[in-house]
Short mmCIF file of C-alpha atoms and ligand atoms in Angstrom, two decimals:
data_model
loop_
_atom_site.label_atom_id
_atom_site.label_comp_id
_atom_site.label_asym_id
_atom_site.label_seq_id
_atom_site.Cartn_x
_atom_site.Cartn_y
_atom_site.Cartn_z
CA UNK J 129 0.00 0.00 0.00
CA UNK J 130 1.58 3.77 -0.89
CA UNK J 131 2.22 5.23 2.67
CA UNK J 132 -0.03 7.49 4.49
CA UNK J 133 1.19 11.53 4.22
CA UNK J 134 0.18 13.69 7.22
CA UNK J 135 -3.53 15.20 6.07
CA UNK J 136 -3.94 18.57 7.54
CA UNK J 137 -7.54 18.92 5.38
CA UNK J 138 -10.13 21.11 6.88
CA UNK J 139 -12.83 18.38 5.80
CA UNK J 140 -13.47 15.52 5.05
CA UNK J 141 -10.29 15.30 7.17
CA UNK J 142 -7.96 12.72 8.40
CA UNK J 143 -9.60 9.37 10.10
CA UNK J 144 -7.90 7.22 13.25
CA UNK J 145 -5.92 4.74 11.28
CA UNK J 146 -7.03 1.70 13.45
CA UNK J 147 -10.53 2.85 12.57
CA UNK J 148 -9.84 2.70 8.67
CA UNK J 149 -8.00 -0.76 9.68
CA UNK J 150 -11.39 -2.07 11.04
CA UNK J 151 -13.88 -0.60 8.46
CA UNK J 152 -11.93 -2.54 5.97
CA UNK J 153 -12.20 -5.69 7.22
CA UNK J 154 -15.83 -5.14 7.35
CA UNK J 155 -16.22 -3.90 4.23
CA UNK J 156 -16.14 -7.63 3.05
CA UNK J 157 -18.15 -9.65 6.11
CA UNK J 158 -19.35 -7.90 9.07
CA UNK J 159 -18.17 -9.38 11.82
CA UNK J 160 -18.92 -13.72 10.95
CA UNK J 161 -22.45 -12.75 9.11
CA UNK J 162 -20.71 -12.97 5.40
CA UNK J 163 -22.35 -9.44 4.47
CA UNK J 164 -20.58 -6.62 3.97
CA UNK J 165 -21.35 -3.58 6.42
CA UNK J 166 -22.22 -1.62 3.16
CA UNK J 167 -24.77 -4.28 2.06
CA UNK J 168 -26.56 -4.80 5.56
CA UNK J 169 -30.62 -3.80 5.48
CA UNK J 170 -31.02 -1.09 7.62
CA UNK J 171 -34.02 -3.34 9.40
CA UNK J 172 -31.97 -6.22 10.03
CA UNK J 173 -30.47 -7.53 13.26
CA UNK J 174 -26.40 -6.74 12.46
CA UNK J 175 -27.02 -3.04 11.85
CA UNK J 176 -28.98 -1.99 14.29
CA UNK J 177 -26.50 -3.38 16.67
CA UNK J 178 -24.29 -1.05 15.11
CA UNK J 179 -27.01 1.64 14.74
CA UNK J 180 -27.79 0.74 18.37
CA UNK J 181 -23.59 0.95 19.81
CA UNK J 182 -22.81 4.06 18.00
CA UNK J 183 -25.97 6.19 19.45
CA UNK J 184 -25.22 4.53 22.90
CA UNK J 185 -21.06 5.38 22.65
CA UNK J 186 -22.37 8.79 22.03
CA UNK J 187 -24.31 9.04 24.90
CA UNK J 188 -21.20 7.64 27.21
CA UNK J 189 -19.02 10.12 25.59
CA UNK J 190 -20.69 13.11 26.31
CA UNK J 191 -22.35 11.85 29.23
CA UNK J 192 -26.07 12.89 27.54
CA UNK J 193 -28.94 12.37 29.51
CA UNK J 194 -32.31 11.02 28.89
CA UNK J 195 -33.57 14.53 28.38
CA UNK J 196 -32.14 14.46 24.62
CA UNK J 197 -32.12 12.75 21.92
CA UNK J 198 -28.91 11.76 20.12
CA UNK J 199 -30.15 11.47 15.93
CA UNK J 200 -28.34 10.75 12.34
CA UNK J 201 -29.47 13.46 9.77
CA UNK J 202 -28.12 13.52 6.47
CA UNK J 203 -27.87 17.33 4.32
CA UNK J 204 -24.44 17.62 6.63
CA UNK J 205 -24.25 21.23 8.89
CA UNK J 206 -25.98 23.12 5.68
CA UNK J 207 -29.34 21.54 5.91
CA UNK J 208 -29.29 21.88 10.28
CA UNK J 209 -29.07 26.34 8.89
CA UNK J 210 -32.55 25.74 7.89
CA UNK J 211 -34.32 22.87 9.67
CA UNK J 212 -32.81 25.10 13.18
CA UNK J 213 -35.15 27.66 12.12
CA UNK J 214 -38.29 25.90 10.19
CA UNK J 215 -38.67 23.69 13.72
CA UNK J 216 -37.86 26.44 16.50
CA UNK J 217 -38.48 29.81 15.20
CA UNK J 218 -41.96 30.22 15.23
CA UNK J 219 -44.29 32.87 13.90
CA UNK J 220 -43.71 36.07 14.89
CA UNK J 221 -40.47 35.03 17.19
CA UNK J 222 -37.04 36.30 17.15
CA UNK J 223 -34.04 34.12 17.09
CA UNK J 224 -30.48 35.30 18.33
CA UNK J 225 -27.21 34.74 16.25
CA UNK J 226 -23.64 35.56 17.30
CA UNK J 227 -22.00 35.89 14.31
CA UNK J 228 -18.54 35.35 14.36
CA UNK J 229 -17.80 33.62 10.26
CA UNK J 230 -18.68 32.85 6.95
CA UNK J 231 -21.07 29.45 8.85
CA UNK J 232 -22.39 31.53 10.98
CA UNK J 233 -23.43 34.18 7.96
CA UNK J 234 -24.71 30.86 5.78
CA UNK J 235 -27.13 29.96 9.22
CA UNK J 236 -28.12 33.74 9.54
CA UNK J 237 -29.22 33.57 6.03
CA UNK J 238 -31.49 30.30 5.97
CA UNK J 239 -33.09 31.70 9.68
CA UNK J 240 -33.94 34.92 7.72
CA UNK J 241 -36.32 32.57 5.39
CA UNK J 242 -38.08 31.91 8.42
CA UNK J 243 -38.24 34.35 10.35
CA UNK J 244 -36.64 37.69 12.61
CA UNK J 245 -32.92 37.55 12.88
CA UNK J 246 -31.20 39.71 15.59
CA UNK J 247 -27.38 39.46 15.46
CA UNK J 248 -26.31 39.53 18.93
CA UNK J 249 -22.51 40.18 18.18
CA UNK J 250 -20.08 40.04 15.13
CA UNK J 251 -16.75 39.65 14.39
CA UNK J 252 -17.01 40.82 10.62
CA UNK J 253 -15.24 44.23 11.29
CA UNK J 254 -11.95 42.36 11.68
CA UNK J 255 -12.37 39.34 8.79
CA UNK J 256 -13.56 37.51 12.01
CA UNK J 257 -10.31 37.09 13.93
CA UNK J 258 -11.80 36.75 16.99
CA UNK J 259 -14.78 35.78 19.48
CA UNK J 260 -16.80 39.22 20.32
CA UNK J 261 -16.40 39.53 24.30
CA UNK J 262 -20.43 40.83 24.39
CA UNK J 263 -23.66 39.93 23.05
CA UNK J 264 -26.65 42.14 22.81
CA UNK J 265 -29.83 39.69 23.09
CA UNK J 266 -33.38 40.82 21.64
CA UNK J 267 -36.28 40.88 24.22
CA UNK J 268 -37.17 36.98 23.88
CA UNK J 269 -35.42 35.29 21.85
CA UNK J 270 -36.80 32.04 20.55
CA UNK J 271 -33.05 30.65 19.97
CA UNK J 272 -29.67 31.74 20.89
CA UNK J 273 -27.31 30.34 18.24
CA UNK J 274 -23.71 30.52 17.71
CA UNK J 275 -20.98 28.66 15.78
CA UNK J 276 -18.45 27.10 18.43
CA UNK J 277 -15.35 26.31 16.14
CA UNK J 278 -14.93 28.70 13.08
CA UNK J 279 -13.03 26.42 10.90
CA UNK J 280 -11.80 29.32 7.96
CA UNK J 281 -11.05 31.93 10.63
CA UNK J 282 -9.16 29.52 13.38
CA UNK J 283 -11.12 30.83 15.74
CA UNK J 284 -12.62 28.99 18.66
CA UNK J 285 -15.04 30.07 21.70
CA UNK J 286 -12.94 28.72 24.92
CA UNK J 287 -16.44 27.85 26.25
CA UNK J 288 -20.40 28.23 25.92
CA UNK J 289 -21.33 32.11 25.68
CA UNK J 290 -22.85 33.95 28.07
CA UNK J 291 -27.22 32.98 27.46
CA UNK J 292 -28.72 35.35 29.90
CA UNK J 293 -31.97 34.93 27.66
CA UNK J 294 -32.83 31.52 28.92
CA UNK J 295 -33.59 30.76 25.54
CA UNK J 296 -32.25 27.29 24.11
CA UNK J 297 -28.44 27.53 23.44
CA UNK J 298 -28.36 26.06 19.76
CA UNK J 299 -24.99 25.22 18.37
CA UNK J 300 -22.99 24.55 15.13
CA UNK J 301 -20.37 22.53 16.37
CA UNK J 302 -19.42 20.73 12.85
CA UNK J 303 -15.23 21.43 13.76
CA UNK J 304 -14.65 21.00 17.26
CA UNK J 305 -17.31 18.60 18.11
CA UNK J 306 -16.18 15.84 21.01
CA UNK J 307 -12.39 17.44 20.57
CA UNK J 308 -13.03 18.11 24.34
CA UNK J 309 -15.92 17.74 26.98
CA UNK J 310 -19.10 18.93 25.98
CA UNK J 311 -21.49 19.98 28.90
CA UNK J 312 -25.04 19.29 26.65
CA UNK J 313 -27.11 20.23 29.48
CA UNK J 314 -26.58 23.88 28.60
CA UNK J 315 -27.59 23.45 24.97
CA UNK J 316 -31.52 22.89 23.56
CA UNK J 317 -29.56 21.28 20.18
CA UNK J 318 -26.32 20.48 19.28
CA UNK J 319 -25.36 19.57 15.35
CA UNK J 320 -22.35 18.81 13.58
CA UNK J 321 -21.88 16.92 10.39
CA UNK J 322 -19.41 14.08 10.71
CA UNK J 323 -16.52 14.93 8.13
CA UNK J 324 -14.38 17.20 10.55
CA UNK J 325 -13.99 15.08 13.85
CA UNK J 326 -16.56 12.29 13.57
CA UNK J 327 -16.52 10.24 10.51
CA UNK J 328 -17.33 10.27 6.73
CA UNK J 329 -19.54 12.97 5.01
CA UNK J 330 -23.05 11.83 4.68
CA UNK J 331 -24.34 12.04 8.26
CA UNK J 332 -24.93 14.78 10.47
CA UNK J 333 -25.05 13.95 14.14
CA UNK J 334 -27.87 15.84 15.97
CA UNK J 335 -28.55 16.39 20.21
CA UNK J 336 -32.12 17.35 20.95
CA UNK J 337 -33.58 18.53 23.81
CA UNK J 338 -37.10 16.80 24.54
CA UNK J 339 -38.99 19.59 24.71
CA UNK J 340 -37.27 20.78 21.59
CA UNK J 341 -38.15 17.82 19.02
CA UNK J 342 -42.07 18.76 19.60
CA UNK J 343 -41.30 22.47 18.82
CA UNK J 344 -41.48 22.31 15.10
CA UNK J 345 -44.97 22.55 13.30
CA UNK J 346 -46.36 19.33 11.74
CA UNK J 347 -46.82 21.02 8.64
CA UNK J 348 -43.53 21.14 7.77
CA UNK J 349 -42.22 18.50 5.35
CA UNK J 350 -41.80 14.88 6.67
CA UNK J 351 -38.04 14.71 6.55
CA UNK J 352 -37.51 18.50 7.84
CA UNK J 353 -39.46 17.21 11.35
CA UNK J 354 -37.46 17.05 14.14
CA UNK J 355 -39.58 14.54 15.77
CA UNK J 356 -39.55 12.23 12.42
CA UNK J 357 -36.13 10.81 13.61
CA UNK J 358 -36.88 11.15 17.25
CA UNK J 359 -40.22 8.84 16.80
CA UNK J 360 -37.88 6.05 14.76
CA UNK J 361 -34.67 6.24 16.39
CA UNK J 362 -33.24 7.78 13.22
CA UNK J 363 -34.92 4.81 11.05
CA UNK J 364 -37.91 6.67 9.28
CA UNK J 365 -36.04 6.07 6.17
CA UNK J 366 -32.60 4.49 5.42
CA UNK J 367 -30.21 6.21 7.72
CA UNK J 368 -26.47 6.62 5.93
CA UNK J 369 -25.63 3.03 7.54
CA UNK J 370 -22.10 3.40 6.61
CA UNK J 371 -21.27 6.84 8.23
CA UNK J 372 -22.98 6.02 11.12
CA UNK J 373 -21.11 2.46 11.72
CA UNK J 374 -17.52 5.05 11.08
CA UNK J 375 -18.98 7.35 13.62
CA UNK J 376 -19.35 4.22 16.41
CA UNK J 377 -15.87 3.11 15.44
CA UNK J 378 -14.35 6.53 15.96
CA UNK J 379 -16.29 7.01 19.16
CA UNK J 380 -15.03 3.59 20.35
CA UNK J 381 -11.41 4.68 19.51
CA UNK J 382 -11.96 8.47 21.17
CA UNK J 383 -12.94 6.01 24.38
CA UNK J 384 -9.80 4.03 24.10
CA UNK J 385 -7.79 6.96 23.85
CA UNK J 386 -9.50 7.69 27.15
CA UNK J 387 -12.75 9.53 26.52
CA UNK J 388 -13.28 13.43 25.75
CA UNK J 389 -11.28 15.16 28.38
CA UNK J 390 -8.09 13.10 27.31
CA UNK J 391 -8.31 13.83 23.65
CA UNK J 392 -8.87 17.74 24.93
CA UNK J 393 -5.42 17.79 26.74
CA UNK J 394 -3.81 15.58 23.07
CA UNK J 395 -5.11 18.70 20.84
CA UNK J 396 -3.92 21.19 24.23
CA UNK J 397 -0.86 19.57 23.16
CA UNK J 398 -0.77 19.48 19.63
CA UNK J 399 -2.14 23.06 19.20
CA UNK J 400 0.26 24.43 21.80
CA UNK J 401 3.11 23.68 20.30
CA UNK J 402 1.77 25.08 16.71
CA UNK J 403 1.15 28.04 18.31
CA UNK J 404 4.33 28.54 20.54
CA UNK J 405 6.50 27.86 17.33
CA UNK J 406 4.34 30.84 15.47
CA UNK J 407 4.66 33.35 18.52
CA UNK J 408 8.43 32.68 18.51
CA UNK J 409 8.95 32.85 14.37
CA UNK J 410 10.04 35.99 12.65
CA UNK J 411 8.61 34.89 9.28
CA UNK J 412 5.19 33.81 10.66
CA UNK J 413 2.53 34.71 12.42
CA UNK J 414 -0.57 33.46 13.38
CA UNK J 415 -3.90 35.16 12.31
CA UNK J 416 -6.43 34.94 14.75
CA UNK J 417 -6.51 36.87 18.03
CA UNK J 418 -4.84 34.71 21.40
CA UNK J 419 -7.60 34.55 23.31
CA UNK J 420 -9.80 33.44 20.35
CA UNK J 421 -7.17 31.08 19.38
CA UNK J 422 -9.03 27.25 17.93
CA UNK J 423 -7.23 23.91 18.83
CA UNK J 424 -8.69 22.56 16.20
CA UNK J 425 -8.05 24.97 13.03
CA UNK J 426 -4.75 26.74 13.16
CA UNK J 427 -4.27 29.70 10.89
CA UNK J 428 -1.02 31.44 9.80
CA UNK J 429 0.34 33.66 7.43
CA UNK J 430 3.73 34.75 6.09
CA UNK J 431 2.39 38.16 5.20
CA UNK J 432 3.77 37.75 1.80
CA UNK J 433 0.86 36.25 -0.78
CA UNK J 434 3.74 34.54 -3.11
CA UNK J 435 5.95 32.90 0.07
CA UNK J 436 2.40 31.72 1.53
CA UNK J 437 2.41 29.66 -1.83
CA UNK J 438 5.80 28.87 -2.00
CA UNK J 439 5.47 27.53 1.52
CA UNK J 440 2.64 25.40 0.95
CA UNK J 441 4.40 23.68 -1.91
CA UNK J 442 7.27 23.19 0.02
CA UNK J 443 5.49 21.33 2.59
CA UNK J 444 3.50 19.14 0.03
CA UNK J 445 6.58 18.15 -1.30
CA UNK J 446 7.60 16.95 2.64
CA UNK J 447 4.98 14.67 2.73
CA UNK J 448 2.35 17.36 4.30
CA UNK J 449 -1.10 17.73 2.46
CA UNK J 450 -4.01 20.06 2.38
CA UNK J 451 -2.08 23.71 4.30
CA UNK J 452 -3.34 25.82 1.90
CA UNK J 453 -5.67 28.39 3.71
CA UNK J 454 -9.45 29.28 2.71
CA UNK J 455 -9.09 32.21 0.32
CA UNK J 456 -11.16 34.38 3.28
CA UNK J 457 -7.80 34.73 4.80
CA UNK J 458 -5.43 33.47 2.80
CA UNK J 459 -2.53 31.78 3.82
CA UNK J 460 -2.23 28.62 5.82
CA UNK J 461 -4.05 26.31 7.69
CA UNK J 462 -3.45 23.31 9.75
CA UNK J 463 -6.61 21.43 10.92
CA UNK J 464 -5.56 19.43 13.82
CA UNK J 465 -8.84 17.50 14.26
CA UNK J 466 -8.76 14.67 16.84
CA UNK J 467 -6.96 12.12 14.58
CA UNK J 468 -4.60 14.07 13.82
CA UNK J 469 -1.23 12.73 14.77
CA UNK J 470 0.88 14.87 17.23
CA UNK J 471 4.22 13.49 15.48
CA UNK J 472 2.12 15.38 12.10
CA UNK J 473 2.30 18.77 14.00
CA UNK J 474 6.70 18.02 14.67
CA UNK J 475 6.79 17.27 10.62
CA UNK J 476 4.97 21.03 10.38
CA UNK J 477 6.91 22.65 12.63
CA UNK J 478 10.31 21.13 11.30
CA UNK J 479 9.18 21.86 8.05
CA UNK J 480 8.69 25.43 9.02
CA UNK J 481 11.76 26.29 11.07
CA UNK J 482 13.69 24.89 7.64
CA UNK J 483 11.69 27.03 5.62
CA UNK J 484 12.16 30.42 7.96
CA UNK J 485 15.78 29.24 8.18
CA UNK J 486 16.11 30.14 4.06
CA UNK J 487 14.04 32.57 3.97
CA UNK J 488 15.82 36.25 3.81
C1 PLP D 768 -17.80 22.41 7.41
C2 PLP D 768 -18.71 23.23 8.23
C3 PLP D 768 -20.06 23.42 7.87
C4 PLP D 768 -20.65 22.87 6.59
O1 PLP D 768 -20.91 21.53 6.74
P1 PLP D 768 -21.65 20.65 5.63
O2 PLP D 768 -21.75 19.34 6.31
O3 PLP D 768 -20.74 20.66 4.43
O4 PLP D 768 -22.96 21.27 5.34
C5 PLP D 768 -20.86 24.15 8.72
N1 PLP D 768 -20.38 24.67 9.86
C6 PLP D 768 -19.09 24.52 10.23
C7 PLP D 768 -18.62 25.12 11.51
C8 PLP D 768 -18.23 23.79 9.43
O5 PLP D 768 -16.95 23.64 9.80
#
């Protein structure tokens, strides 16, 4: 097999090798039953013990109470900007949005189809390099929602904002999803779709609040109700059977690497370092604000379009993939998602020094 280069993609993203090692193998015969995990019916007995261990690991993971429901979606993040709205917004309402990137702009803009959109903060006024320190809430809001990890910007909320609204804290956590603890009893909904820190592309892992799932009007279409997965345990229709049985292998591997808060103090780590080498280096520089600083996404600059470039081919040619920054800010970035190897981040940083080192 060619060797595996260090994958620093902002998504789909690098996987946990042992988990690739697994899915393969199963790819042929689950387990003894001689089908392949790709040609399982939904209905039958072998998947839903899969459909069954991944919803359950979740739960363990994040330690999720009874009070939510954990459910596969497909539509990834993009569809959650609009079903958020079409279930919990109702007529006449107001729902909050801390704006603080380009996802949090694409949510603003489906809610807006629905309903009254107050922005409670933004970030725009510097390209969104870092977390605003205050919100402004409406009167009574229906929603408070806000993007956790800003994947272009490398920008990262330390913890949950300030809700003084008691409305339901509603979250896009697609980047940074399980990359430490997650407290869910503060949120009414939690989404993220899978291709960052979970899985594959193709399913989007939702946490409902009760209460929540009953919000929506029945009108709505079928597939856009809440409560249609909630009623069927995410089996009113075929569920994407293969990105949820890659979501319960990588939640079984975050739980042998010791559960959430270990993997927090592995991307402490990884990050850290990243980050230590930029604040030392005369060449570069990292672009977000330190206190709004992500673990997940880490983005840097040269400050010179043309060595931004250069650099980025010289670490291809290293063995180091997918630095090239979103054109929103240009540069470099290094997406250090949770199976993303720490000895990955010593190739970068080698690679770097070298390059700085010839640089004049
Ligand atoms: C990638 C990303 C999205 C878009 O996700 P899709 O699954 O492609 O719709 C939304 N929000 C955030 C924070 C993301 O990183």
């Amino acid at each position: 097999m060619t060797e595996r280069i260090y994958n620093f993609s902002a998504g789909p993203a690098v996987m946990p090798v042992e988990v690739l090692q697994e899915a393969r193998e199963n790819l042929l015969s689950l387990g003894t039953s001689g089908i392949g995990i790709l040609e399982h019916s939904h209905r039958g007995k072998a998947y839903m013990a899969v459909h069954e261990e991944a919803e359950a690991l979740c739960r363990e993971l994040a330690g999720i109470s009874a009070d939510y429901q954990v459910l596969f979606l497909q539509g990834g993040a993009s569809l959650q900007f609009s079903m958020v709205p079409m279930n919990l917004l109702g007529a006449g309402a107001t729902a909050d949005y801390l704006v603080t990137g380009n996802w949090s702009q694409k949510a603003v803009a489906e809610a807006r189809r629905c309903g009254d959109v107050h922005i409670a903060c933004s970030s725009e006024d510097r390209n969104f390099a870092y977390i605003p320190k205050t919100c402004t809430f409406s009167a009574k809001p229906a929603y408070v929602h806000y993007t956790s990890n800003n994947t272009i910007y490398g920008t990262e909320f330390a913890a949950e904002p300030e809700n003084p609204t008691g409305a339901p804290l509603v979250c896009d956590a697609s980047s940074d999803i399980f990359s430490r603890p997650l407290p869910v009893s503060k949120y009414g909904l939690i989404y993220a779709g899978a291709q960052k820190n979970l899985g594959p592309s193709g399913v989007t892992l939702v946490i409902i609040r009760n209460d929540l799932v009953e919000r929506g009007p029945k009108e709505l279409a079928t597939m856009l109700q809440y409560r249609t997965y909630a009623a069927d345990h995410s089996l009113y229709n075929t569920p994407p059977t293969f990105g949820i049985y890659i979501m319960g292998l990588v939640f079984k591997w975050i739980k042998k690497q010791g559960g959430l808060a270990a993997v927090e103090q592995v991307n402490r780590d990884k990050a850290g370092k990243l980050y230590r080498y930029l604040d030392e280096s005369r060449l570069f520089r990292a672009t977000a604000d330190r206190d709004s600083r992500s673990l997940m996404n880490v983005t840097f600059v040269t400050g010179d379009a043309a060595r931004n470039d250069k650099f980025v081919a010289t670490a291809k040619k290293a063995g180091l993939d997918g630095l090239k920054g979103h054109r929103n800010v240009g540069g470099m970035r290094a997406s250090l998602y949770n199976a993303f190897p720490p000895a990955g981040v010593d190739a970068l940083i080698d690679v770097m020094r070298e390059f700085e080192a010839h640089a004049s």
